[in-house]
Coordinates of C-alpha atoms in Angstrom, one line a residue:
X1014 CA -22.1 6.5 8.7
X1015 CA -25.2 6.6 6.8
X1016 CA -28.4 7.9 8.3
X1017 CA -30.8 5.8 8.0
X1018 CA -33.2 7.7 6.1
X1019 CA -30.4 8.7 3.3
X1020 CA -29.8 5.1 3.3
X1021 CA -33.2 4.0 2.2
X1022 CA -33.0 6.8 -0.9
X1023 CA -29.2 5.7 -2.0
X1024 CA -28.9 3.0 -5.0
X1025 CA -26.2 1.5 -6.5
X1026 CA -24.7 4.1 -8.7
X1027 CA -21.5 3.4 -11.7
X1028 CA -18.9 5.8 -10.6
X1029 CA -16.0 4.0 -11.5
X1030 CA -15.5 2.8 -15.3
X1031 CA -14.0 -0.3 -16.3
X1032 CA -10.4 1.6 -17.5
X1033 CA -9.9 3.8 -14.1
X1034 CA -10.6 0.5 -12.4
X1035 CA -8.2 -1.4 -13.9
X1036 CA -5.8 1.3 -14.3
X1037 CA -6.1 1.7 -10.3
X1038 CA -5.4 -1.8 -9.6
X1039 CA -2.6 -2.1 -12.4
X1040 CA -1.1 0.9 -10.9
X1041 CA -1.3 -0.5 -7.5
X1042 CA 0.7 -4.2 -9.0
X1043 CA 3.2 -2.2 -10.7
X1044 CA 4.4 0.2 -7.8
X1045 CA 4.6 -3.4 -5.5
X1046 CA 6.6 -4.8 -8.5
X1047 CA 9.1 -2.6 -8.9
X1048 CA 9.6 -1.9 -5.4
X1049 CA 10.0 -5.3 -4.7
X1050 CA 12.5 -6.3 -7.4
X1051 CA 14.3 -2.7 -6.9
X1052 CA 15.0 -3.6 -3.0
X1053 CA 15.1 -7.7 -3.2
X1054 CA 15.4 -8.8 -7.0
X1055 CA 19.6 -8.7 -6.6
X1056 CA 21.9 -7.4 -9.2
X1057 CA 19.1 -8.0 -11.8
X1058 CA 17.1 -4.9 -12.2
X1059 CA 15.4 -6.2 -15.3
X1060 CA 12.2 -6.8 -14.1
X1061 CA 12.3 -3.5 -12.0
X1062 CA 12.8 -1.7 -14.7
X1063 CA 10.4 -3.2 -16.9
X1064 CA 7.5 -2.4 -14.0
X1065 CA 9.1 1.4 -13.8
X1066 CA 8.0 1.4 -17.5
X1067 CA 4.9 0.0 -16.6
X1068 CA 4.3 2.6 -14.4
X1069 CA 5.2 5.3 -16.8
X1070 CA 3.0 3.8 -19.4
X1071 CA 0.1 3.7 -16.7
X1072 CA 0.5 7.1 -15.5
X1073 CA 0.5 8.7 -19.1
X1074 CA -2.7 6.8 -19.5
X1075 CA -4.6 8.0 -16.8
X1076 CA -2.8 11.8 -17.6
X1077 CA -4.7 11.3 -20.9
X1078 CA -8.1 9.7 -19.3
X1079 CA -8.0 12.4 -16.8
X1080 CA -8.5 15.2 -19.5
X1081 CA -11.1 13.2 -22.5
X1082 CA -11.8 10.4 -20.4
X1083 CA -15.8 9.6 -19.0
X1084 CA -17.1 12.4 -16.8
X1085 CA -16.4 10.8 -12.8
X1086 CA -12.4 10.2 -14.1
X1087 CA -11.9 13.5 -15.5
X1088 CA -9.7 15.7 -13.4
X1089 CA -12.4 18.5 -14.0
X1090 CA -14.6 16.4 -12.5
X1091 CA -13.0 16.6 -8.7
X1092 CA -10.3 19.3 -8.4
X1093 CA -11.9 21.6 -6.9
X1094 CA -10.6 24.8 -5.1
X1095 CA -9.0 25.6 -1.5
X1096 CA -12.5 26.5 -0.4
X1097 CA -14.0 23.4 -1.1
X1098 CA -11.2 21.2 0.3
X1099 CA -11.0 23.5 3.6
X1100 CA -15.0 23.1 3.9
X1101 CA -14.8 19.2 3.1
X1102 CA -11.6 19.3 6.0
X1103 CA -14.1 20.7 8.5
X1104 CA -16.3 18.0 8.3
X1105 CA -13.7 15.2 7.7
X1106 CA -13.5 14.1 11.5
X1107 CA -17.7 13.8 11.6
X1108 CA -18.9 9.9 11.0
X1109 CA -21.3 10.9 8.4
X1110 CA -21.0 10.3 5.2
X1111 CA -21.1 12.3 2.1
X1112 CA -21.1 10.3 -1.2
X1113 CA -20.0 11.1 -4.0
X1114 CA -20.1 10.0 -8.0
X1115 CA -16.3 10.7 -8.3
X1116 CA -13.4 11.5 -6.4
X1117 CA -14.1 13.7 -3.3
X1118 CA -11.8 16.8 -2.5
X1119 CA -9.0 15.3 -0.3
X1120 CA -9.5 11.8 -2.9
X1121 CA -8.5 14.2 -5.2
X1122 CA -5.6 15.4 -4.1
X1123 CA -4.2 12.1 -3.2
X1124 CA -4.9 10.6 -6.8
X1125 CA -3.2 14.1 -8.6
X1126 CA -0.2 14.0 -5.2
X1127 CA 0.2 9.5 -5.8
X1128 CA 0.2 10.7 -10.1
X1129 CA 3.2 13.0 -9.8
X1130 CA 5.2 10.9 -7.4
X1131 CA 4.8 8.0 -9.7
X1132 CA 6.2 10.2 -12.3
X1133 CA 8.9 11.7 -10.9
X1134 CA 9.6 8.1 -9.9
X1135 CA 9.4 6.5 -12.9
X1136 CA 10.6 9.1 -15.2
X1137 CA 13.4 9.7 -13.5
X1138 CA 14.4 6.1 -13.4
X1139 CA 15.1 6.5 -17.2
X1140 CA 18.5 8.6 -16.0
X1141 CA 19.6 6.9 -13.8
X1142 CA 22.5 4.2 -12.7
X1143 CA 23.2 2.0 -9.8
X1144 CA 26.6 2.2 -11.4
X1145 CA 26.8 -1.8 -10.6
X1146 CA 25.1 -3.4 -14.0
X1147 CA 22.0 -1.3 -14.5
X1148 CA 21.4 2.0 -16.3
X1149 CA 18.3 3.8 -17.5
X1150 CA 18.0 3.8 -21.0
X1151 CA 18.6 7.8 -21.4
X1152 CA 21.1 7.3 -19.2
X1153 CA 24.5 9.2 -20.4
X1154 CA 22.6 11.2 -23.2
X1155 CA 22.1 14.2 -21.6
X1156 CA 25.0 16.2 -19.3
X1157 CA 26.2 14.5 -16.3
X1158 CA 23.9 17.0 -14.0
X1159 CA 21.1 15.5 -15.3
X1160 CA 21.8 12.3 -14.4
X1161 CA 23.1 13.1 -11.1
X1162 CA 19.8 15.0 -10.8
X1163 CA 17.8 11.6 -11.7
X1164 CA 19.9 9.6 -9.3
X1165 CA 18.9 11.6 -6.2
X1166 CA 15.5 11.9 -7.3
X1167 CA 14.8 8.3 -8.0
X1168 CA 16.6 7.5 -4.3
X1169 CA 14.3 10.5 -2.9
X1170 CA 11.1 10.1 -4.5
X1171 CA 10.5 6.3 -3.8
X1172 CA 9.8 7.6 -0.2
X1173 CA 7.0 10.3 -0.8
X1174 CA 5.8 7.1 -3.1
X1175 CA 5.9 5.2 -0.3
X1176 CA 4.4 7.7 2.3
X1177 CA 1.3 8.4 -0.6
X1178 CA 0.6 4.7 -0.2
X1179 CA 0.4 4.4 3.5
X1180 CA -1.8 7.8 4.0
X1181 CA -4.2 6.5 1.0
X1182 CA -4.7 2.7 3.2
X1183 CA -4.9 4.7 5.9
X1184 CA -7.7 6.8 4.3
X1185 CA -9.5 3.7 2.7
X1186 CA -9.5 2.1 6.5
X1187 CA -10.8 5.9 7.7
X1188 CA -13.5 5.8 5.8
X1189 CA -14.2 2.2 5.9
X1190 CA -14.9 2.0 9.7
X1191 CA -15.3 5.8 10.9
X1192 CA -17.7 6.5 8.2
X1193 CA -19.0 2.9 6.7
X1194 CA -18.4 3.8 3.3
X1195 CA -16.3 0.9 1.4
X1196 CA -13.9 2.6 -1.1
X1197 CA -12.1 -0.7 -2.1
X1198 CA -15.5 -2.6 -2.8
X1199 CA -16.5 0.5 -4.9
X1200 CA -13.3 0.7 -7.0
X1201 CA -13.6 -3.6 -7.5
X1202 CA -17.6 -3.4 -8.4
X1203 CA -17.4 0.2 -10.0
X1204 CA -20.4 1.0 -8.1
X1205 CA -21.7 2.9 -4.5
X1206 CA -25.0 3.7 -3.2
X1207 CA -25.5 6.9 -4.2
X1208 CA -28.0 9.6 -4.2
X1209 CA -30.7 9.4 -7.1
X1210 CA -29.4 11.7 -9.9
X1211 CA -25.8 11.0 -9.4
X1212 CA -23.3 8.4 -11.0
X1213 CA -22.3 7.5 -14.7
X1214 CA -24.8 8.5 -17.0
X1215 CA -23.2 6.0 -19.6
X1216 CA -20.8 3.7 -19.9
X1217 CA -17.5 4.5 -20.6
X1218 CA -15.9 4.0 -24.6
X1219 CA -13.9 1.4 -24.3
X1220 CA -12.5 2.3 -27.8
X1221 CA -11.0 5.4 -26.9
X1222 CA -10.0 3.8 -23.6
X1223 CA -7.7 1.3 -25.8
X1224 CA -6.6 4.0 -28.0
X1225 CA -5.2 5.8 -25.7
X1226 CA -3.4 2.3 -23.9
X1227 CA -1.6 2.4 -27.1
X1228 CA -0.7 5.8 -27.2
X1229 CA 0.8 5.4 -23.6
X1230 CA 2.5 2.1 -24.7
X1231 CA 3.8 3.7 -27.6
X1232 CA 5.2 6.3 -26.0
X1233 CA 7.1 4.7 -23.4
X1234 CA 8.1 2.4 -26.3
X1235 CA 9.9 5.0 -28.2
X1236 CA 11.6 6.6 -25.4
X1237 CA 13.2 3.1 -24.1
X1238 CA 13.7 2.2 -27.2
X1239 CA 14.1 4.2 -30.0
X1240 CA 14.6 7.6 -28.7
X1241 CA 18.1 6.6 -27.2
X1242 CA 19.3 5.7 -30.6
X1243 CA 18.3 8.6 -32.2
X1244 CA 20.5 10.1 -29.5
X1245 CA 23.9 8.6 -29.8

């Protein structure tokens, strides 16, 4: 919780731009949409496979927002080192809270751990078969251990995807009622009360935001599409 008299000095700080926002809750639709169409959409895997690209488009996106992005999004911004994330563990069981303008250590390692499951996920999808009606659209180009490879992975990885989900409810509900800070409000508003001195110091360029959406589109594009051709 917040003491009292760090309450009265917090205001409502930007920390979250309008692209990681709707990156996050794109993200979020597109993980329950293929998941749900992979285990209950039948023979069909049309629409799964169409979020899995979704995904793949998403997660290039935020790779790309991560690194040029506006300051609170960039990974720079929140890795930080074993140090940090052992101190920020030793005080992770206390009820007080410690705000922050971006992601805080642990946060952190869930959004880079939750990025490379979705990957591995997703991008492995593109090798693999049900060997019923459905097969990734690299499928076949490559040796046979490669797709075998994919297979496995995509049956594996869908459960460390699954087991990133629960912990990170589990972690918004933590910090919801142990420490009173609302992590879902602040990813819907964009905003927190935060010290004076921290949060966005400008809003975020939406221009570059949409370039790189099409760069991430685009690339998914030509590897479903046009990269398979070039291959046969």
């Amino acid at each position: 919780m917040h003491d009292p008299a760090e309450t009265a000095t917090l205001r409502r700080a930007l920390v979250w731009d309008l692209p990681t926002r709707l990156f996050h809750w794109l993200l979020a639709g597109a993980i329950v949409g293929a998941y749900w169409t992979g285990e209950f959409g039948g023979f069909d895997k049309t629409w799964h496979m169409r979020f899995g690209y979704a995904v793949l488009a998403l997660v290039v996106f935020r790779i790309l927002w991560g690194l040029f992005g506006s300051r609170t999004a960039r990974f720079a911004s929140f890795l930080r080192g074993p140090g940090t994330v052992w101190a920020y563990l030793r005080t992770f069981g206390s009820r007080r809270a410690h705000p922050t303008d971006t992601h805080n250590p642990m946060g952190a390692l869930s959004v880079i751990a939750l990025l490379l499951a979705a990957l591995a996920q997703a991008g492995s999808g593109l090798f693999a078969s049900d060997d019923i009606l459905t097969e990734g659209p690299l499928n076949g180009l490559f040796s046979g251990a490669v797709d075998s490879i994919a297979n496995r992975t995509h049956a594996i990885a869908v459960w460390f995807l699954i087991a990133l989900v629960v912990l990170h409810l589990a972690a918004i509900a933590y910090y919801r009622f142990r420490k009173g800070e609302n992590l879902t409000a602040a990813m819907v508003t964009g905003r927190r009360g935060l010290p004076p001195g921290l949060g966005m110091e400008r809003p975020a360029s939406l221009w570059l935001a949409g370039l790189f959406a099409a760069i991430s589109a685009g690339c998914v594009y030509f590897t479903v599409e046009i990269l398979p051709a070039l291959l046969r």
